[in-house]
CSV table of C-alpha atoms in Angstrom, one decimal:
chain,number,residue,atom,x,y,z
D,1138,MET,CA,-106.1,163.5,-73.8
D,1139,VAL,CA,-102.4,163.4,-74.3
D,1140,ALA,CA,-100.6,160.1,-73.8
D,1141,ALA,CA,-97.9,160.1,-71.2
D,1142,ALA,CA,-94.4,159.7,-72.6
D,1143,PRO,CA,-92.8,156.4,-71.6
D,1144,LYS,CA,-90.5,156.7,-68.6
D,1145,VAL,CA,-86.8,156.4,-69.4
D,1146,SER,CA,-84.6,155.0,-66.7
D,1147,TYR,CA,-82.0,157.1,-65.1
D,1148,GLU,CA,-79.2,154.9,-66.5
D,1149,GLU,CA,-80.6,155.2,-70.0
D,1150,CYS,CA,-80.6,159.0,-69.8
D,1151,ARG,CA,-77.0,159.0,-68.4
D,1152,ARG,CA,-75.8,156.7,-71.2
D,1153,LYS,CA,-77.3,159.0,-73.8
D,1154,ARG,CA,-75.8,162.1,-72.2
D,1155,LEU,CA,-72.3,160.4,-72.1
D,1156,GLU,CA,-72.6,159.5,-75.8
D,1157,GLU,CA,-73.6,163.2,-76.6
D,1158,ASN,CA,-70.7,164.5,-74.6
D,1159,GLN,CA,-68.2,162.1,-76.3
D,1160,LYS,CA,-69.4,163.3,-79.7
D,1161,ARG,CA,-68.9,166.9,-78.6
D,1162,MET,CA,-65.4,166.2,-77.3
D,1163,GLU,CA,-64.4,164.5,-80.6
D,1164,ALA,CA,-65.8,167.4,-82.6
D,1165,LEU,CA,-63.6,169.7,-80.5
D,1166,ASN,CA,-60.6,167.4,-80.9
D,1167,LEU,CA,-60.3,167.1,-77.1
D,1168,PRO,CA,-59.4,163.4,-77.0
D,1169,GLN,CA,-56.1,164.1,-78.9
D,1170,LEU,CA,-55.3,167.1,-76.7
D,1171,ALA,CA,-55.9,165.0,-73.5
D,1172,GLN,CA,-53.3,162.5,-74.7
D,1173,ARG,CA,-50.7,165.2,-74.7
D,1174,SER,CA,-51.5,166.2,-71.1
D,1175,GLY,CA,-48.7,165.6,-68.7
D,1176,ARG,CA,-50.9,163.6,-66.4
D,1177,ILE,CA,-52.0,161.2,-69.1
D,1178,ALA,CA,-48.6,161.0,-70.9
D,1179,ASN,CA,-47.0,159.2,-67.9
D,1180,MET,CA,-45.1,162.3,-66.9
D,1181,PRO,CA,-44.3,162.8,-63.2
D,1182,VAL,CA,-47.1,164.3,-61.1
D,1183,PRO,CA,-46.3,167.9,-60.1
D,1184,VAL,CA,-45.4,168.4,-56.5
D,1185,TYR,CA,-46.9,171.4,-54.9
D,1186,LYS,CA,-45.1,172.7,-51.8
D,1187,GLU,CA,-46.5,175.1,-49.3
D,1188,VAL,CA,-44.4,178.2,-49.0
D,1189,VAL,CA,-44.3,179.7,-45.6
D,1190,VAL,CA,-44.1,183.5,-45.6
D,1191,ASP,CA,-42.8,185.2,-42.5
D,1192,ARG,CA,-45.1,187.8,-41.1
D,1193,ILE,CA,-43.6,191.1,-40.3
D,1194,ASN,CA,-43.8,191.3,-36.5
D,1195,SER,CA,-43.7,194.6,-34.7
D,1196,PRO,CA,-44.4,195.2,-31.0
D,1197,ARG,CA,-48.0,196.1,-30.3
D,1198,ARG,CA,-48.8,199.3,-28.5
D,1199,ILE,CA,-52.2,200.3,-27.1
D,1200,TYR,CA,-53.6,203.6,-28.1
D,1201,THR,CA,-56.8,205.4,-27.2
D,1202,ARG,CA,-59.2,205.5,-30.1
D,1203,ARG,CA,-59.6,208.8,-31.8
D,1204,ASP,CA,-63.0,210.2,-32.3
D,1205,PRO,CA,-63.4,211.0,-36.0
D,1206,SER,CA,-66.1,213.5,-35.3
D,1207,ASN,CA,-63.6,215.7,-33.4
D,1208,ILE,CA,-61.3,216.2,-36.5
D,1209,VAL,CA,-60.5,219.8,-37.1
D,1210,TYR,CA,-59.9,220.5,-40.8
D,1211,ALA,CA,-57.1,222.9,-41.6
D,1212,SER,CA,-57.7,226.1,-43.6
D,1213,ASN,CA,-55.9,226.4,-46.9
D,1214,GLU,CA,-53.8,229.3,-45.4
D,1215,ALA,CA,-52.8,227.3,-42.4
D,1216,ARG,CA,-52.0,224.2,-44.5
D,1217,GLU,CA,-49.9,226.3,-46.8
D,1218,TYR,CA,-48.1,228.0,-43.9
D,1219,ALA,CA,-47.2,224.6,-42.3
D,1220,LEU,CA,-46.0,223.3,-45.7
D,1221,GLU,CA,-43.8,226.4,-46.2
D,1222,GLN,CA,-42.3,225.9,-42.7
D,1223,ALA,CA,-41.6,222.2,-43.4
D,1224,GLU,CA,-39.9,223.0,-46.7
D,1225,GLU,CA,-37.8,225.6,-45.0
D,1226,LEU,CA,-36.8,223.0,-42.4
D,1227,GLN,CA,-36.1,220.5,-45.2
D,1228,SER,CA,-33.7,222.9,-46.9
D,1229,THR,CA,-31.6,223.2,-43.7
D,1230,LEU,CA,-31.2,219.4,-43.4
D,1231,GLY,CA,-28.6,219.1,-46.2
D,1232,PRO,CA,-28.4,216.8,-49.2
D,1233,GLN,CA,-26.5,213.8,-47.6
D,1234,TYR,CA,-29.8,212.1,-46.6
D,1235,PRO,CA,-32.9,211.9,-48.8
D,1236,THR,CA,-35.9,213.9,-47.5
D,1237,LEU,CA,-39.5,214.4,-48.3
D,1238,VAL,CA,-42.3,216.6,-47.0
D,1239,LYS,CA,-45.8,215.3,-46.6
D,1240,THR,CA,-48.9,217.3,-45.6
D,1241,MET,CA,-51.3,215.3,-43.5
D,1242,LEU,CA,-54.8,214.6,-44.8
D,1243,PRO,CA,-57.8,213.3,-42.8
D,1244,SER,CA,-57.1,209.7,-44.1
D,1245,HIS,CA,-53.6,209.9,-42.7
D,1246,VAL,CA,-54.5,210.9,-39.2
D,1247,SER,CA,-57.9,209.3,-38.6
D,1248,GLY,CA,-60.0,206.5,-39.9
D,1249,GLY,CA,-57.9,204.7,-42.5
D,1250,PHE,CA,-54.5,205.5,-41.1
D,1251,TRP,CA,-52.7,204.8,-44.4
D,1252,LEU,CA,-49.7,207.0,-45.4
D,1253,GLY,CA,-48.9,206.8,-49.1
D,1254,LEU,CA,-45.4,208.0,-49.9
D,1255,PRO,CA,-44.2,209.5,-53.2
D,1256,VAL,CA,-43.4,206.7,-55.7
D,1257,GLN,CA,-40.1,208.2,-56.8
D,1258,PHE,CA,-38.9,208.5,-53.2
D,1259,CYS,CA,-39.8,204.9,-52.6
D,1260,LYS,CA,-38.1,203.6,-55.7
D,1261,THR,CA,-34.9,205.5,-55.2
D,1262,SER,CA,-34.5,205.5,-51.4
D,1263,LEU,CA,-36.6,202.7,-49.7
D,1264,PRO,CA,-36.3,198.9,-49.8
D,1265,LYS,CA,-37.7,197.0,-52.8
D,1266,ASN,CA,-39.6,194.6,-50.6
D,1267,ASP,CA,-42.1,194.8,-47.8
D,1268,GLY,CA,-40.6,195.2,-44.4
D,1269,LEU,CA,-40.3,197.3,-41.3
D,1270,ILE,CA,-39.4,201.0,-41.5
D,1271,THR,CA,-38.7,202.6,-38.1
D,1272,LEU,CA,-39.9,206.2,-37.6
D,1273,VAL,CA,-37.9,208.2,-35.1
D,1274,ASP,CA,-39.5,211.3,-33.7
D,1275,GLU,CA,-37.6,214.4,-32.5
D,1276,GLU,CA,-37.3,213.0,-29.0
D,1277,GLY,CA,-35.6,209.8,-30.3
D,1278,GLU,CA,-38.6,207.6,-29.6
D,1279,GLU,CA,-38.9,204.8,-32.2
D,1280,PHE,CA,-42.1,203.6,-33.9
D,1281,PRO,CA,-41.8,200.5,-36.1
D,1282,THR,CA,-44.2,200.6,-39.1
D,1283,VAL,CA,-45.0,198.2,-41.9
D,1284,TYR,CA,-43.7,199.4,-45.3
D,1285,LEU,CA,-45.6,198.0,-48.3
D,1286,ALA,CA,-43.2,198.4,-51.2
D,1287,ARG,CA,-45.6,197.7,-54.1
D,1288,LYS,CA,-48.2,200.1,-52.6
D,1289,THR,CA,-45.5,202.6,-51.6
D,1290,GLY,CA,-46.7,203.5,-48.2
D,1291,LEU,CA,-46.8,202.8,-44.5
D,1292,SER,CA,-49.5,200.7,-43.0
D,1293,GLY,CA,-49.4,198.9,-39.7
D,1294,GLY,CA,-47.7,201.0,-37.0
D,1295,TRP,CA,-48.5,204.3,-38.8
D,1296,LYS,CA,-51.7,204.7,-36.7
D,1297,GLY,CA,-49.6,204.4,-33.5
D,1298,PHE,CA,-47.3,207.1,-34.7
D,1299,ALA,CA,-50.1,209.4,-35.8
D,1300,VAL,CA,-52.1,208.9,-32.6
D,1301,ALA,CA,-49.1,209.2,-30.2
D,1302,HIS,CA,-48.1,212.5,-31.8
D,1303,GLU,CA,-51.7,213.7,-32.1
D,1304,LEU,CA,-51.3,214.5,-35.8
D,1305,ASN,CA,-54.0,216.6,-37.4
D,1306,ASP,CA,-55.2,217.5,-40.8
D,1307,GLY,CA,-52.7,220.0,-42.3
D,1308,ASP,CA,-49.7,219.1,-40.2
D,1309,ALA,CA,-46.6,218.9,-42.4
D,1310,LEU,CA,-44.1,216.2,-41.7
D,1311,VAL,CA,-40.5,216.2,-42.9
D,1312,PHE,CA,-39.1,212.6,-43.3
D,1313,GLN,CA,-35.4,212.2,-43.5
D,1314,LEU,CA,-33.9,208.8,-44.4
D,1315,ILE,CA,-31.0,208.5,-41.9
D,1316,LYS,CA,-30.5,204.7,-42.4
D,1317,PRO,CA,-31.8,202.3,-45.1
D,1318,THR,CA,-34.9,201.5,-43.0
D,1319,VAL,CA,-35.0,204.4,-40.5
D,1320,LEU,CA,-36.8,207.7,-41.1
D,1321,LYS,CA,-36.3,210.7,-38.8
D,1322,VAL,CA,-39.6,212.6,-38.6
D,1323,TYR,CA,-40.0,216.3,-37.9
D,1324,ILE,CA,-43.5,217.6,-37.3
D,1325,ILE,CA,-44.6,221.1,-38.2
D,1326,ARG,CA,-48.0,221.7,-36.6
D,1327,VAL,CA,-50.7,223.4,-38.6
D,1328,SER,CA,-51.7,225.1,-35.4
D,1329,SER,CA,-48.4,227.0,-35.6
D,1330,TYR,CA,-50.1,229.2,-38.2
D,1331,ASP,CA,-52.3,230.8,-35.5
D,1332,GLU,CA,-49.3,231.1,-33.2
D,1333,GLY,CA,-47.0,232.6,-35.9
D,1334,GLU,CA,-44.1,230.4,-34.8
D,1335,LYS,CA,-40.9,230.4,-36.8
D,1336,PHE,CA,-38.6,227.4,-37.2
């Protein structure tokens, strides 16, 4: 039969553990480092201030939800046709205002509703900080959107624009910067391929 080890009190175990920890700290030279600490060296206590960041507020619009199962995917030919028409339109706009052409993908017009923009266009033409960018359609209706500078794209508000204009996969959009935070948007429908429209 094995004899039971004598019970050691909690305080005795704690004292031994503290001694072991003190030896480890001395071996690592931590007591000397702690004396150099600003809190121990009688330096002023740091003051942490809460910084209030203004949210970007834009008016809310209510849109009917789009059923992602009803998405019609554009053929490569139709997509290319819409892109060519958009580039032709872009060439008529003149060089005084920066422009870009963007072909819509499913993630732009359903589900995620995020519109990434070309980095070079953002760096040279758009604000350096997050803010509101207003999209103006061909009828002059304005749609405020949230521009995220570091992510180079449009977030909040873009869904409203896409849904209101019933954008589809393959539609080509021409964006023209008419003011520092205003983009005029021209829409070339991918469906124009079947209709053979000319712009």
